[in-house]
Coordinates of C-alpha atoms in Angstrom, one line a residue:
M1 CA -0.3 0.2 0.0
E2 CA 1.0 3.4 -0.4
D3 CA -0.3 6.5 1.5
R4 CA -0.6 9.7 0.0
E5 CA -2.1 12.9 1.2
D6 CA -2.8 15.6 -1.8
A7 CA -2.8 19.2 -1.2
P8 CA -5.8 21.1 -0.9
E9 CA -8.1 21.3 -3.8
Y10 CA -10.7 23.8 -4.9
E11 CA -13.1 23.4 -7.1
R12 CA -16.5 24.4 -8.2
R13 CA -19.5 21.6 -10.0
F14 CA -22.1 22.4 -12.8
L15 CA -24.6 20.4 -14.5
V16 CA -24.2 20.2 -18.0
A17 CA -26.9 19.0 -21.0
Q18 CA -24.4 17.2 -23.0
L19 CA -20.8 15.7 -23.2
P20 CA -18.7 18.3 -24.5
G21 CA -17.5 17.1 -28.1
D22 CA -13.8 17.8 -27.2
A23 CA -14.2 16.3 -24.2
Y24 CA -11.2 13.2 -24.0
E25 CA -9.5 10.1 -22.6
P26 CA -12.3 8.6 -21.2
R27 CA -12.2 6.4 -17.6
V28 CA -14.6 3.9 -16.0
I29 CA -14.9 4.6 -12.5
R30 CA -16.4 2.3 -10.1
D31 CA -16.8 3.7 -6.4
R32 CA -17.9 2.1 -3.5
F33 CA -18.9 4.1 -0.6
I34 CA -18.5 2.0 2.1
R35 CA -21.4 2.1 4.6
G36 CA -20.9 3.0 8.0
T37 CA -17.6 4.6 7.4
R38 CA -16.5 8.3 5.2
L39 CA -14.3 5.7 2.7
R40 CA -14.3 5.3 -0.8
L41 CA -13.0 2.7 -3.0
R42 CA -12.3 3.3 -6.4
A43 CA -11.3 1.0 -9.1
V44 CA -10.5 3.2 -12.1
T45 CA -10.4 1.3 -15.6
D46 CA -9.3 2.6 -19.2
R47 CA -12.4 2.3 -21.5
A48 CA -10.5 1.5 -24.5
T49 CA -8.6 -1.6 -23.4
G50 CA -10.4 -2.8 -20.1
E51 CA -7.2 -2.3 -18.3
V52 CA -7.4 -1.5 -14.6
L53 CA -5.6 1.5 -14.0
Q54 CA -5.7 2.3 -10.8
R55 CA -7.1 0.7 -7.3
K56 CA -7.4 3.2 -4.3
A57 CA -9.1 4.0 -1.2
G58 CA -9.7 7.3 -0.3
H59 CA -10.9 9.8 2.6
K60 CA -12.2 13.5 1.8
V61 CA -12.5 16.3 4.3
R62 CA -13.8 19.4 3.7
P63 CA -12.2 21.7 5.7
D64 CA -15.4 24.2 7.9
G65 CA -17.8 22.4 5.9
D66 CA -16.6 24.6 2.5
P67 CA -17.9 22.6 -0.5
T68 CA -15.8 24.2 -2.7
S69 CA -12.3 23.0 -1.0
L70 CA -11.5 19.7 0.2
L71 CA -8.7 17.6 1.9
H72 CA -8.1 14.0 -0.1
T73 CA -6.0 11.2 0.9
S74 CA -5.4 8.2 -0.8
L75 CA -4.2 4.8 -0.2
Y76 CA -2.9 3.0 -3.2
L77 CA -4.0 -0.8 -3.1
D78 CA -2.9 -4.4 -5.0
L79 CA -5.3 -6.6 -6.4
D80 CA -5.7 -8.5 -3.0
E81 CA -6.1 -5.2 -0.9
Y82 CA -8.7 -4.1 -2.8
E83 CA -10.9 -7.5 -3.5
I84 CA -10.4 -7.9 0.4
L85 CA -12.1 -4.5 0.8
R86 CA -14.5 -5.0 -1.8
T87 CA -16.1 -7.7 0.2
L88 CA -17.5 -4.8 2.8
E89 CA -21.1 -3.5 2.6
A90 CA -21.2 -0.6 0.5
D91 CA -23.3 1.5 -1.7
E92 CA -22.1 1.9 -5.4
V93 CA -22.2 4.4 -8.3
V94 CA -20.5 4.0 -11.9
K95 CA -19.5 7.1 -14.5
T96 CA -17.1 7.8 -17.1
R97 CA -14.7 10.3 -16.5
Y98 CA -13.5 12.8 -19.6
R99 CA -10.7 15.2 -19.5
W100 CA -11.6 18.3 -20.7
Q101 CA -10.3 21.8 -21.2
L102 CA -12.7 25.0 -20.7
E103 CA -10.5 27.8 -22.1
S104 CA -7.5 26.3 -20.7
R105 CA -8.6 25.5 -17.3
A106 CA -8.5 21.7 -16.4
A107 CA -11.8 20.0 -15.6
A108 CA -13.3 16.8 -15.7
V109 CA -16.7 15.7 -17.2
D110 CA -18.4 12.9 -15.4
V111 CA -21.3 10.9 -16.9
Y112 CA -23.1 8.8 -14.7
N113 CA -24.4 4.9 -15.7
G114 CA -27.3 3.1 -14.9
R115 CA -29.8 4.3 -12.6
L116 CA -28.3 8.1 -13.2
S117 CA -28.0 7.9 -16.6
G118 CA -28.5 11.0 -18.0
L119 CA -26.9 12.9 -15.4
I120 CA -23.4 14.9 -16.3
I121 CA -21.5 17.0 -13.8
A122 CA -18.5 18.7 -14.8
E123 CA -15.7 19.6 -11.9
L124 CA -13.4 22.8 -12.4
S125 CA -10.5 22.8 -10.4
F126 CA -8.5 26.1 -9.2
E127 CA -5.2 26.7 -7.7
A128 CA -6.5 29.0 -5.0
P129 CA -9.6 30.1 -3.8
D130 CA -9.2 33.9 -4.8
E131 CA -9.3 32.4 -8.3
L132 CA -12.2 30.1 -7.9
R133 CA -14.7 33.1 -6.6
R134 CA -13.6 35.3 -9.4
F135 CA -14.2 32.8 -12.1
V136 CA -17.6 33.5 -14.1
S137 CA -19.6 30.3 -15.7
R138 CA -20.7 30.4 -19.1
P139 CA -22.0 27.8 -21.6
P140 CA -21.9 24.6 -21.8
L141 CA -21.6 25.3 -18.3
G142 CA -25.3 25.0 -16.9
R143 CA -26.5 25.5 -13.5
E144 CA -23.9 25.5 -10.8
I145 CA -24.0 22.5 -8.1
T146 CA -21.5 22.8 -6.0
H147 CA -23.6 23.1 -2.7
V148 CA -25.7 21.0 -3.3
A149 CA -25.2 18.3 -1.0
E150 CA -27.5 15.4 -2.8
L151 CA -25.5 15.7 -5.9
T152 CA -22.2 14.7 -4.4
G153 CA -20.5 11.2 -4.2
P154 CA -22.0 9.2 -1.2
D155 CA -25.4 10.4 -1.7
L156 CA -25.3 9.7 -5.4
A157 CA -24.6 6.2 -4.4
R158 CA -27.4 5.9 -2.5
I159 CA -29.7 7.5 -5.3
G160 CA -32.8 5.2 -6.0
P161 CA -34.9 5.8 -9.1
I162 CA -38.5 6.7 -8.6
A163 CA -41.5 7.5 -11.0
S164 CA -40.6 10.6 -12.5
P165 CA -37.1 9.9 -15.3
N166 CA -35.5 12.9 -14.2
C167 CA -36.3 12.6 -10.1
W168 CA -33.9 10.5 -8.0
A169 CA -34.6 9.3 -4.2
S170 CA -32.2 10.9 -1.8
P171 CA -30.9 9.9 1.7
R172 CA -29.7 13.6 2.2
S173 CA -31.4 13.3 5.5
Q174 CA -29.4 10.7 6.9
P175 CA -25.6 10.9 8.3
A176 CA -23.0 9.5 6.4
T177 CA -22.2 6.8 8.7
T178 CA -25.9 5.3 9.1
A179 CA -25.2 2.0 7.7
T180 CA -28.7 1.6 5.6
P181 CA -29.8 4.8 4.8
T182 CA -33.7 5.3 4.3
L183 CA -34.5 7.4 0.8
R184 CA -36.7 9.8 2.3
R185 CA -36.1 13.1 -0.1
S186 CA -35.6 13.0 -3.9
V187 CA -33.9 15.5 -6.4
C188 CA -34.8 16.4 -10.0
L189 CA -32.5 16.7 -12.9
P190 CA -32.5 18.3 -16.2
R191 CA -34.1 16.6 -19.2
P192 CA -31.8 17.5 -21.8
E193 CA -34.2 17.1 -24.9
P194 CA -35.2 20.8 -25.9
S195 CA -38.6 19.4 -26.6
L196 CA -39.4 18.5 -22.7
R197 CA -38.5 21.9 -21.2
R198 CA -40.8 23.6 -19.3
P199 CA -41.3 27.2 -20.1
D200 CA -43.6 27.6 -16.7
V201 CA -40.9 26.5 -14.1
P202 CA -39.1 29.1 -12.3
A203 CA -35.2 30.0 -13.1
A204 CA -34.8 29.1 -9.1
G205 CA -36.2 26.0 -9.3
V206 CA -39.5 24.2 -8.3
S207 CA -41.0 22.1 -5.6
C208 CA -42.0 18.8 -7.2
P209 CA -45.5 17.2 -6.2
S210 CA -45.9 14.4 -4.0
P211 CA -45.9 10.9 -6.0
P212 CA -47.5 9.6 -8.3
A213 CA -47.4 13.0 -9.7
L214 CA -43.6 12.9 -10.1
S215 CA -44.0 12.5 -13.7
A216 CA -45.0 16.1 -13.9
C217 CA -41.7 17.4 -12.4
S218 CA -40.2 18.2 -15.7
L219 CA -37.7 20.8 -15.5
Q220 CA -35.7 23.5 -17.7
T221 CA -32.4 22.3 -18.9
N222 CA -30.2 22.6 -15.7
R223 CA -32.5 23.2 -13.3
Y224 CA -33.3 21.2 -10.2
A225 CA -35.8 21.2 -7.8
D226 CA -36.1 19.6 -4.3
H227 CA -39.0 17.0 -3.5
R228 CA -40.1 15.8 -0.3
T229 CA -42.7 13.8 1.4
A230 CA -45.9 15.2 3.0
G231 CA -45.3 16.6 6.0
E232 CA -41.5 17.1 5.9
T233 CA -39.8 20.6 5.9
S234 CA -36.7 21.9 4.5
E235 CA -33.4 21.6 6.2
P236 CA -31.6 24.4 6.8

């Protein structure tokens, strides 16, 4: 095993409607978020050759709860170590990550697979907090989701499909250490097809109705909304 603690990273995250045409070097990433811990087990595979390029366990910490800043410790594993850890109960998410340059800025674009198909997130990296704050987003970047905790790794791994094709149940109200999370909320994400956009949806997002009317929760491209079951209130 090789232990490495990376320097502080600064990032902002945005929804995008489709994979940018100049994105390159696809890697399939299989993340397993081990239940009862804050640990993530990751395997990275070259999509073209099927070769496993990397196996590692990771732990992310966001100082003072700031979603734009993180400290990341990685523990690189051999095959035997990885297989032992893979037996632990975990929530899994699979995505294809592409490298991308946005006006000479390094970025990654994650295209999610399976039950999260249609979700595409761009992560932009910055050298310092001041640079991060000065950045002004522009197309093809859509709505910024840096502060949307439901759309981060551990919650995305626990999201499950519900009635609407662009809404997913989310365990946001559950602590990270809950071994078996209860799905209580959902997140509505954009439909990329222009023909399905809803002109009556407010720019700030809307509250979805309770099931079974969730199919009506159709949002404009690069919008999202929260849905809570009857009787629930917004969390601060």
